PDB file of C-alpha atoms in Angstrom:
ATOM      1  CA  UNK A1215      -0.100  -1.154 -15.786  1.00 69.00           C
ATOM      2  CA  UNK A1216       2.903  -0.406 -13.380  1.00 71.00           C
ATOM      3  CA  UNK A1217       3.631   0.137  -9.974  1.00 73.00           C
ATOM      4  CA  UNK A1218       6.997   1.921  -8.734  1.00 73.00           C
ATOM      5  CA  UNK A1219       7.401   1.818  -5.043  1.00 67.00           C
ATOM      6  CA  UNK A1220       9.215   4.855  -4.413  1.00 60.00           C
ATOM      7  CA  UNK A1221      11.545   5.944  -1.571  1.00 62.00           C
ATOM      8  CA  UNK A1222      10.499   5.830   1.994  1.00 77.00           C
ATOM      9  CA  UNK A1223      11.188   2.515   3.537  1.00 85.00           C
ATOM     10  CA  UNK A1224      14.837   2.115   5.654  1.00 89.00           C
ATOM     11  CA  UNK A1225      15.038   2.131   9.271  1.00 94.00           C
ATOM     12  CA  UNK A1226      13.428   3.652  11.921  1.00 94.00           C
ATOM     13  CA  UNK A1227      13.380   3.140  15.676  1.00 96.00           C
ATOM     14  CA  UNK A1228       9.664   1.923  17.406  1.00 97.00           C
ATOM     15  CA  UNK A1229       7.186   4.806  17.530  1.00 97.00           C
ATOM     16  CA  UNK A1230       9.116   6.297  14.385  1.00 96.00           C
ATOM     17  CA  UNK A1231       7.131   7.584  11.311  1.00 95.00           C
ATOM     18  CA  UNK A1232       8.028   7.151   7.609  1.00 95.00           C
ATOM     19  CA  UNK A1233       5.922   7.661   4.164  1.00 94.00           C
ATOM     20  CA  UNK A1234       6.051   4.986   1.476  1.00 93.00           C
ATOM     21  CA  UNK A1235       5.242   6.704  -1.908  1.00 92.00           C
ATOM     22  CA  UNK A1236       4.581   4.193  -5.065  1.00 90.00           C
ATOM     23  CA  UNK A1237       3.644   5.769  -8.845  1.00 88.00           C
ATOM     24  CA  UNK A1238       1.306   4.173 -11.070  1.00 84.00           C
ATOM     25  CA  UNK A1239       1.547   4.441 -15.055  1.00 82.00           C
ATOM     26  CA  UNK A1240       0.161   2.525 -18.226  1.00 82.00           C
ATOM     27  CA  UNK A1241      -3.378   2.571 -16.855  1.00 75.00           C
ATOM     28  CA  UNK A1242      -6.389   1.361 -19.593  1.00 72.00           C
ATOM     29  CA  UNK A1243      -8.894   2.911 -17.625  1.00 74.00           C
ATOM     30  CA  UNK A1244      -8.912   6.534 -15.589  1.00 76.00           C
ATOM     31  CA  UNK A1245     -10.326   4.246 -12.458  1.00 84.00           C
ATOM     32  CA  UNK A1246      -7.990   2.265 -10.578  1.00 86.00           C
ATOM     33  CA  UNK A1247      -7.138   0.645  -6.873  1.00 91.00           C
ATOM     34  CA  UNK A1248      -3.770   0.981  -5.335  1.00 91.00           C
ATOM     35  CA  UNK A1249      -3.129  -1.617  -2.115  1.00 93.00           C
ATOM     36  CA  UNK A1250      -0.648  -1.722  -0.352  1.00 94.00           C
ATOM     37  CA  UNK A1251       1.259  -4.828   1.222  1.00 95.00           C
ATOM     38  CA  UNK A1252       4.172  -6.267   3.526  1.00 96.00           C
ATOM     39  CA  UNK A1253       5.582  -9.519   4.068  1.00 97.00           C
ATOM     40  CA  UNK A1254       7.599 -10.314   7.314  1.00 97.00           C
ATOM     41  CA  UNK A1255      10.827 -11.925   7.647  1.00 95.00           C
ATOM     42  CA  UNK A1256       9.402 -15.397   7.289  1.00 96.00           C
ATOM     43  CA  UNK A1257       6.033 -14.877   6.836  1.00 97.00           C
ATOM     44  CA  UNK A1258       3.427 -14.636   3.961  1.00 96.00           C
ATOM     45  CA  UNK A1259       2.627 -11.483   1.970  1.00 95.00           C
ATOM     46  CA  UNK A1260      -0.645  -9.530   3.828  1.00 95.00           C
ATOM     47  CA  UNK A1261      -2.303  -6.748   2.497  1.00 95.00           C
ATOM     48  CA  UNK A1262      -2.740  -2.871   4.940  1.00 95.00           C
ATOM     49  CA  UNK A1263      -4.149  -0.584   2.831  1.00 95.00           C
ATOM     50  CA  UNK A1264      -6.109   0.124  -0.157  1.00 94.00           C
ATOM     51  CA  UNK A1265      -7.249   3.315  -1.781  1.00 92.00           C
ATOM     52  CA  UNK A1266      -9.730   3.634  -4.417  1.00 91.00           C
ATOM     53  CA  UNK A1267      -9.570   6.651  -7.274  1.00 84.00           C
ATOM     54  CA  UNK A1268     -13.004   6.996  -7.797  1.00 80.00           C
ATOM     55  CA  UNK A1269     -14.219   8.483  -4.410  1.00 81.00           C
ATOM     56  CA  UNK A1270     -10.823   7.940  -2.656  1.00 85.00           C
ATOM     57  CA  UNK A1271     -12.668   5.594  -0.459  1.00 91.00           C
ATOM     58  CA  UNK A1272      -9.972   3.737   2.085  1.00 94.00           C
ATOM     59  CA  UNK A1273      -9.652   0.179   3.603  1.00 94.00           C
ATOM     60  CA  UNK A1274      -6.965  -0.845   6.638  1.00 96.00           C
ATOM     61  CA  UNK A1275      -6.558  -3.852   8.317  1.00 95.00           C
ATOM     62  CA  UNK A1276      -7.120  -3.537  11.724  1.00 95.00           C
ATOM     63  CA  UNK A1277      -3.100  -4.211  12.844  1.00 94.00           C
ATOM     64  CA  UNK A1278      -2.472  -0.800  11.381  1.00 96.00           C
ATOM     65  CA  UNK A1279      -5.495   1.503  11.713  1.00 94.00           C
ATOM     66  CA  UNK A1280      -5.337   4.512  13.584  1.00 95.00           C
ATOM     67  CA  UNK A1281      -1.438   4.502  13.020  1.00 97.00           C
ATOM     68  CA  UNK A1282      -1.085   3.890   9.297  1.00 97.00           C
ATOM     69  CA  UNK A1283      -2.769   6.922   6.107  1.00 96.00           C
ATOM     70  CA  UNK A1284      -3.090   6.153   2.589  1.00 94.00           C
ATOM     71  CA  UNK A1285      -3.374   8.973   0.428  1.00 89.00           C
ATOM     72  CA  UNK A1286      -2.691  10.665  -3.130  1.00 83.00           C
ATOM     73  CA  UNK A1287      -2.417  12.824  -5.341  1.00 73.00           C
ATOM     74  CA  UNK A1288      -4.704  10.820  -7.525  1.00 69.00           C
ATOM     75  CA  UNK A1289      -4.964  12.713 -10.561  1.00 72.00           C
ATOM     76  CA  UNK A1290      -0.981  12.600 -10.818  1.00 76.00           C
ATOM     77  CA  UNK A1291      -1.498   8.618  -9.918  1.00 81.00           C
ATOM     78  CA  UNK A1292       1.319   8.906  -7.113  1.00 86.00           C
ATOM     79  CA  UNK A1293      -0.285   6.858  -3.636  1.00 89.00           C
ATOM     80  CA  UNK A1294       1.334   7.513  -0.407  1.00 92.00           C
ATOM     81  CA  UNK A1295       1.547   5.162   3.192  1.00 94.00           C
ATOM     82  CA  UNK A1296       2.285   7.077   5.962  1.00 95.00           C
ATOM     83  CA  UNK A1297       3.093   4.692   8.716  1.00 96.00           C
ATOM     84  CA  UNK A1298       3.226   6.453  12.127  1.00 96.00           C
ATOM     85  CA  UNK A1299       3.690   4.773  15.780  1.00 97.00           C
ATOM     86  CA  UNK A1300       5.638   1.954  14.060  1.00 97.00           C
ATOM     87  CA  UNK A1301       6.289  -1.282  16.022  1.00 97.00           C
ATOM     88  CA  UNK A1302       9.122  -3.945  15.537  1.00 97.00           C
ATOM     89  CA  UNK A1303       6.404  -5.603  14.186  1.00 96.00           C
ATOM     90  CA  UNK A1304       5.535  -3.465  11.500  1.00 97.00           C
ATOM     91  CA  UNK A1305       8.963  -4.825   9.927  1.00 97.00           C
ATOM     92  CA  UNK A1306       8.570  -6.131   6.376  1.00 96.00           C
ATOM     93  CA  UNK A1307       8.951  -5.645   2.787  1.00 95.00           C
ATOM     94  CA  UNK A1308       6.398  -3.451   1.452  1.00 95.00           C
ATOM     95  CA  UNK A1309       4.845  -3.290  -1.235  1.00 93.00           C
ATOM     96  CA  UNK A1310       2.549  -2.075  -3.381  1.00 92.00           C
ATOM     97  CA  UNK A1311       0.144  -2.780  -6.036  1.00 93.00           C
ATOM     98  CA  UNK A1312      -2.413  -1.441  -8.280  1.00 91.00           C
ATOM     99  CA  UNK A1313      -5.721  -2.969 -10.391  1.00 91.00           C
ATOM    100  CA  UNK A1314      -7.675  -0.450 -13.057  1.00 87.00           C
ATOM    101  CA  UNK A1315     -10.875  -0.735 -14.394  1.00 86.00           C
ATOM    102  CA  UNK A1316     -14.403  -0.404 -12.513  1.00 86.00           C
ATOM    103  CA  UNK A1317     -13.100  -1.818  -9.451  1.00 89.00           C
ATOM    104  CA  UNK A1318     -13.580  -1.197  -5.501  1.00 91.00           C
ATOM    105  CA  UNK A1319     -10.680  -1.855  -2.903  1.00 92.00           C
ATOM    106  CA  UNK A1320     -12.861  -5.763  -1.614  1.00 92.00           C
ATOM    107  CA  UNK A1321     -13.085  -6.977  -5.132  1.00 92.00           C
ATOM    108  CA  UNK A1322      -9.206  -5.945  -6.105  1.00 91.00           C
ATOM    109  CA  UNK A1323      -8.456  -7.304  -2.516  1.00 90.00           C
ATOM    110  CA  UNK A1324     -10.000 -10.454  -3.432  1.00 90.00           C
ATOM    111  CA  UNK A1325      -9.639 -11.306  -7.189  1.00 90.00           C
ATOM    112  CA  UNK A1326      -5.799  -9.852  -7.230  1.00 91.00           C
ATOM    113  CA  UNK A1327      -3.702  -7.047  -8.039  1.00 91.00           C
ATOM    114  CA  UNK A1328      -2.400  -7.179 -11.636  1.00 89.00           C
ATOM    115  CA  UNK A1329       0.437  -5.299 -11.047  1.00 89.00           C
ATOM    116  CA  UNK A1330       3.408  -5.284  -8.015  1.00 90.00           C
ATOM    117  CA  UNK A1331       5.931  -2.401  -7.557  1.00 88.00           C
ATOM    118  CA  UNK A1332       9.102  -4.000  -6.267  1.00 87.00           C
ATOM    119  CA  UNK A1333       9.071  -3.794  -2.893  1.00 89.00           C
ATOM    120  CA  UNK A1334      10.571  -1.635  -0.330  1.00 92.00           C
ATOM    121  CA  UNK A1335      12.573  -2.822   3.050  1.00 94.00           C
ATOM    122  CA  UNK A1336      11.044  -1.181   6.317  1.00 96.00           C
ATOM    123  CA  UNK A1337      12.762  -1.762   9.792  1.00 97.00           C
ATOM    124  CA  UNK A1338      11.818  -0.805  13.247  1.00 97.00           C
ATOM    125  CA  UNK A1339      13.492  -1.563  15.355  1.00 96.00           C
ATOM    126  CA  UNK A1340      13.276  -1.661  19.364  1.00 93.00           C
TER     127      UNK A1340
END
C-alpha cells in the first residue's frame, strides 16, 4: 500500500484556496480509508480529514469544517483536500495516508494508518 501526495500545497495568502491531491496504489483489498494530516511548525502531527471508499462517508475535525472538502475519484483511488478560507494557521506539512481492508474512517483514525505519502508544505500567510 502507497500513498503519493500530489501537487497542491505552496503558498497562498489568508482566505486563499488550494486542493491537495494524494494517489493510492498496491491496495490488498478494493476497501480502503484515506486521512489526511498536517503538522505545524513545531507542533505534533493532527489528523483533518478522512474519507472512506465504501460509502464515501467523511470525517473533519472541527478546526477545518465548513472550510476544508475531501473527495475522489475513488474508483481511480486518487483523494482530493480542498482547503478554502485558509488561515495562517492552517500552515503545516500535509499529509496524507491511507489503511485498506474492512475499515471505517474512527477505527483507521484510531488503530493507525499503514501507509504515509510524503508530505506536502502549505503556507498562508497574513
Amino acid at each position: 500500500l502507497r500513498c503519493s501526495c500530489g501537487v497542491g500545497g505552496g503558498l497562498v495568502q489568508a482566505g486563499g484556496s488550494l486542493r491537495l491531491s494524494c494517489h493510492i496504489s498496491g491496495f490488498n483489498s478494493d476497501k480502503f480509508v484515506i486521512g489526511w494530516f498536517r503538522q505545524p511548525p513545531g507542533k505534533e502531527r493532527h489528523w483533518v480529514s478522512c474519507i472512506e471508499k465504501a460509502g464515501g462517508r467523511t470525517l473533519y475535525d472541527e478546526d477545518i469544517k465548513g472550510r476544508f472538502t475531501v473527495s475522489g475519484v475513488l474508483n481511480e483511488n486518487i483523494v482530493y483536500l480542498r482547503m478554502g478560507g485558509l488561515k495562517p494557521e492552517d500552515t503545516g506539512v500535509y499529509y496524507c495516508a491511507a489503511v485498506d481492508g474492512d475499515t471505517t474512517c474512527n477505527m483507521a483514525l484510531y488503530y493507525g494508518m499503514r501507509s504515509w505519502g510524503k508530505g506536502t508544505l502549505v503556507t498562508v500567510s497574513s
